[in-house]
Amino acid sequence: GAVVSQHPSWVICKSGTSVKIECRSLDFQATTMFWYRQFPKQSLMLMATSNEGSKATYEQGVEKDKFLINHASLTLSTLTVTSAHPEDSSFYICSAIPPNQQIYGYTFGSGTRLTVV
Amino acid sequence: GQSLEQPSEVTAVEGAIVQINCTYQTSGFYGLSWYQQHDGGAPTFLSYNALDGLEETGRFSSFLSRSDSYGYLLLQELQMKDSASYFCAVRVSSASKIIFGSGTRLSIRP
């Protein structure tokens, strides 16, 4: 149990375009999901907390108009990188909290490697 | 501010035991967890400590001392597949927000 699916696993886009990344909890409902960003050989940096039915909470320094988050249902959160630039190239990972987090911990999606050219 | 400190790299021999330490300074504390991440992959959950003491799960054990703001991950009977990065993470809010440490890259030698 406690599976989170993330799609796409990788994407290449042109500078100036937008990219949408989906995060789904497959076998549990998640009122809260988290979006992280990871540069090579670095830690996971929390970007925002996605709340079902309400606005996302962004971490300091993260541009909310650039990284649009929508959590329209209890099983789906999306991150849209708008007007992407090469410096946005990174590994984006979502996580969700299953009901029994003591056993499952925070379950992560498989990640999306974004390359902006 | 929030900070979680871990050694950046650790090297050990196959079959041995290794301990990865984590010290933290956070605005809130609800628990310490550990994650494993292989290159190119997503983090996978290893263990969680909300209270002081030792938690054992197979070859992995995790320890927490809240008074010392300190924890460690102990890996026994090391296998080559344990070569990966290990992150400690602190749950800093009741809303389950977690902050990750800088990560420790564990290399296993035959």
Coordinates of C-alpha atoms in Angstrom, one line a residue:
Chain A
G1 CA 0.0 0.0 0.0
A2 CA 0.9 3.7 0.1
V3 CA 1.8 4.2 -3.6
V4 CA 2.4 7.7 -5.1
S5 CA 2.6 7.9 -8.9
Q6 CA 4.3 10.8 -10.6
H7 CA 4.1 11.7 -14.2
P8 CA 6.0 12.3 -16.4
S9 CA 9.3 10.7 -15.2
W10 CA 11.2 13.0 -17.5
V11 CA 10.5 15.9 -19.8
I12 CA 12.5 18.2 -22.1
C13 CA 11.0 21.5 -23.0
K14 CA 12.0 24.7 -24.7
S15 CA 12.8 27.8 -22.8
G16 CA 9.7 29.9 -22.3
T17 CA 7.2 27.1 -22.4
S18 CA 5.2 25.6 -19.5
V19 CA 5.4 22.1 -18.1
K20 CA 2.8 20.3 -15.9
I21 CA 3.8 17.5 -13.5
E22 CA 1.2 15.3 -11.9
C23 CA 1.3 13.5 -8.6
R24 CA -1.3 10.9 -7.7
S25 CA -1.9 8.9 -4.5
L26 CA -3.1 5.6 -5.9
D27 CA -4.4 3.7 -2.9
F28 CA -5.1 6.4 -0.3
Q29 CA -6.5 9.9 -0.1
A30 CA -4.1 12.7 0.6
T31 CA -5.4 16.0 1.7
T32 CA -1.8 17.3 1.8
M33 CA 1.0 16.7 -0.6
F34 CA 4.4 18.2 -0.8
W35 CA 6.6 19.3 -3.7
Y36 CA 10.4 19.2 -3.5
R37 CA 13.2 20.1 -5.8
Q38 CA 16.6 18.5 -5.9
F39 CA 19.7 19.6 -7.8
P40 CA 22.4 17.0 -8.5
K41 CA 24.1 15.6 -5.4
Q42 CA 22.1 18.0 -3.2
S43 CA 19.4 17.7 -0.7
L44 CA 15.6 17.8 -1.3
M45 CA 14.4 21.4 -0.9
L46 CA 10.7 21.8 0.0
M47 CA 9.0 24.1 -2.4
A48 CA 5.4 24.1 -1.3
T49 CA 2.7 22.3 0.6
S50 CA -0.3 21.5 -1.5
N51 CA -3.6 21.5 0.3
E52 CA -6.7 19.9 -1.2
G53 CA -9.4 22.5 -1.9
S54 CA -7.3 25.5 -0.9
K55 CA -4.3 27.5 -1.9
A56 CA -0.8 26.0 -1.7
T57 CA 1.6 27.3 0.9
Y58 CA 4.9 28.2 -0.6
E59 CA 8.3 28.2 1.1
Q60 CA 10.3 31.4 1.3
G61 CA 12.0 32.2 -1.9
V62 CA 9.8 30.1 -4.1
E63 CA 7.9 32.1 -6.7
K64 CA 4.2 31.1 -6.5
D65 CA 3.4 32.7 -9.9
K66 CA 6.1 30.6 -11.5
F67 CA 5.4 27.3 -9.8
L68 CA 1.6 26.9 -9.9
I69 CA 0.2 24.2 -7.7
N70 CA -3.3 22.8 -7.9
H71 CA -4.7 20.2 -5.6
A72 CA -8.2 19.7 -7.0
S73 CA -9.0 16.3 -5.6
L74 CA -8.0 14.1 -2.7
T75 CA -5.7 12.0 -5.0
L76 CA -4.2 14.5 -7.4
S77 CA -1.8 17.5 -7.1
T78 CA -0.2 19.2 -10.1
L79 CA 2.8 21.4 -10.3
T80 CA 3.1 23.6 -13.4
V81 CA 6.4 25.3 -14.1
T82 CA 5.5 28.4 -16.1
S83 CA 7.8 30.1 -18.6
A84 CA 10.5 27.6 -17.8
H85 CA 14.2 28.6 -18.1
P86 CA 17.3 26.5 -18.1
E87 CA 17.9 27.3 -14.4
D88 CA 14.6 25.5 -13.7
S89 CA 16.1 22.3 -14.9
S90 CA 16.0 20.0 -11.8
F91 CA 14.5 16.8 -10.3
Y92 CA 11.1 17.5 -9.0
I93 CA 9.6 15.1 -6.5
C94 CA 6.2 15.0 -4.8
S95 CA 5.3 13.3 -1.6
A96 CA 2.1 12.4 0.2
I97 CA 1.2 11.2 3.7
P98 CA -0.5 7.9 3.9
P99 CA -2.9 7.2 6.7
N100 CA -0.5 5.1 8.7
Q101 CA 2.6 7.2 8.3
Q102 CA 4.4 5.5 11.2
I103 CA 4.7 2.5 9.0
Y104 CA 4.9 4.0 5.5
G105 CA 6.6 7.3 6.3
Y106 CA 6.2 10.0 3.7
T107 CA 5.7 8.3 0.4
F108 CA 7.4 9.8 -2.6
G109 CA 6.6 9.7 -6.2
S110 CA 9.3 8.5 -8.6
G111 CA 10.3 12.1 -9.5
T112 CA 10.3 14.1 -12.7
R113 CA 13.6 15.1 -14.3
L114 CA 13.0 18.4 -16.1
T115 CA 15.4 19.7 -18.6
V116 CA 14.8 23.1 -20.2
V117 CA 16.7 23.8 -23.4
Chain B
G1 CA 16.3 29.0 10.7
Q2 CA 16.3 25.3 10.2
S3 CA 19.4 23.2 10.0
L4 CA 20.1 19.5 9.9
E5 CA 23.7 18.4 9.8
Q6 CA 25.0 15.1 8.5
P7 CA 28.4 13.9 7.3
S8 CA 28.7 14.4 3.6
E9 CA 30.3 11.0 2.9
V10 CA 31.0 7.7 4.6
T11 CA 32.8 4.7 3.3
A12 CA 32.5 1.2 4.8
V13 CA 33.3 -2.4 4.0
E14 CA 30.8 -5.0 3.0
G15 CA 29.5 -6.9 6.0
A16 CA 30.5 -4.2 8.5
I17 CA 28.4 -1.8 10.5
V18 CA 28.1 1.9 9.9
Q19 CA 26.5 4.8 11.8
I20 CA 25.3 8.0 10.2
N21 CA 24.7 10.8 12.6
C22 CA 22.2 13.7 12.4
T23 CA 22.0 16.8 14.5
Y24 CA 19.2 19.2 14.1
Q25 CA 18.1 22.7 15.0
T26 CA 14.5 23.4 13.9
S27 CA 11.7 25.6 14.9
G28 CA 9.5 22.7 15.7
F29 CA 10.0 19.0 16.2
Y30 CA 7.5 16.2 15.8
G31 CA 9.8 13.4 14.8
L32 CA 12.9 12.3 13.0
S33 CA 12.9 10.0 9.9
W34 CA 15.4 8.5 7.6
Y35 CA 15.3 8.0 3.9
Q36 CA 17.4 6.2 1.4
Q37 CA 17.9 7.5 -2.1
H38 CA 19.8 5.7 -4.9
D39 CA 21.2 7.8 -7.8
G40 CA 18.4 8.9 -10.1
G41 CA 15.7 7.5 -7.8
A42 CA 13.2 8.8 -5.4
P43 CA 13.7 8.7 -1.6
T44 CA 12.3 5.6 0.2
F45 CA 11.3 5.6 3.8
L46 CA 13.5 3.7 6.2
S47 CA 12.4 4.6 9.8
Y48 CA 10.7 7.1 12.0
N49 CA 11.4 8.1 15.6
A50 CA 8.9 10.3 17.5
L51 CA 10.2 9.4 20.9
D52 CA 13.6 8.9 22.4
G53 CA 15.2 5.5 22.0
L54 CA 16.1 2.9 19.4
E55 CA 13.8 1.6 16.7
E56 CA 14.9 -1.6 14.9
T57 CA 13.8 -2.7 11.5
G58 CA 15.8 -5.6 10.1
R59 CA 19.3 -4.6 9.4
F60 CA 18.5 -0.9 10.0
S61 CA 18.1 0.8 13.4
S62 CA 17.4 4.4 14.2
F63 CA 18.0 6.3 17.4
L64 CA 16.7 9.6 18.7
S65 CA 17.6 11.8 21.7
R66 CA 15.4 14.8 21.7
S67 CA 17.2 16.5 24.6
D68 CA 20.4 16.4 22.5
S69 CA 18.7 17.2 19.2
Y70 CA 20.5 14.2 17.8
G71 CA 19.8 11.0 16.0
Y72 CA 21.5 8.3 14.1
L73 CA 20.9 5.6 11.6
L74 CA 22.7 2.3 12.1
L75 CA 23.2 -0.1 9.2
Q76 CA 24.4 -3.6 9.9
E77 CA 25.7 -6.4 7.7
L78 CA 26.3 -3.9 5.0
Q79 CA 25.6 -5.0 1.4
M80 CA 26.8 -3.5 -1.8
K81 CA 23.2 -2.5 -2.6
D82 CA 23.2 -0.2 0.5
S83 CA 25.5 2.2 -1.4
A84 CA 23.2 5.2 -1.7
S85 CA 22.5 8.6 -0.1
Y86 CA 20.9 8.7 3.3
F87 CA 18.9 11.7 4.5
C88 CA 17.6 12.5 7.9
A89 CA 14.4 14.5 8.0
V90 CA 12.6 16.4 10.7
R91 CA 8.9 16.8 10.8
V92 CA 8.6 20.4 11.8
S93 CA 4.9 21.0 12.0
S94 CA 1.7 19.2 13.0
A95 CA 0.7 19.6 9.4
S96 CA 3.5 17.1 8.6
K97 CA 5.8 19.4 6.8
I98 CA 9.3 17.8 6.8
I99 CA 12.7 19.3 6.2
F100 CA 15.6 17.2 4.9
G101 CA 19.2 17.1 6.0
S102 CA 22.0 17.6 3.5
G103 CA 22.4 13.9 3.0
T104 CA 25.2 11.4 3.5
R105 CA 26.6 9.5 0.6
L106 CA 27.5 5.9 1.7
S107 CA 30.0 4.0 -0.4
I108 CA 30.5 0.3 0.3
R109 CA 33.7 -1.5 -0.6
P110 CA 34.0 -5.2 -1.2

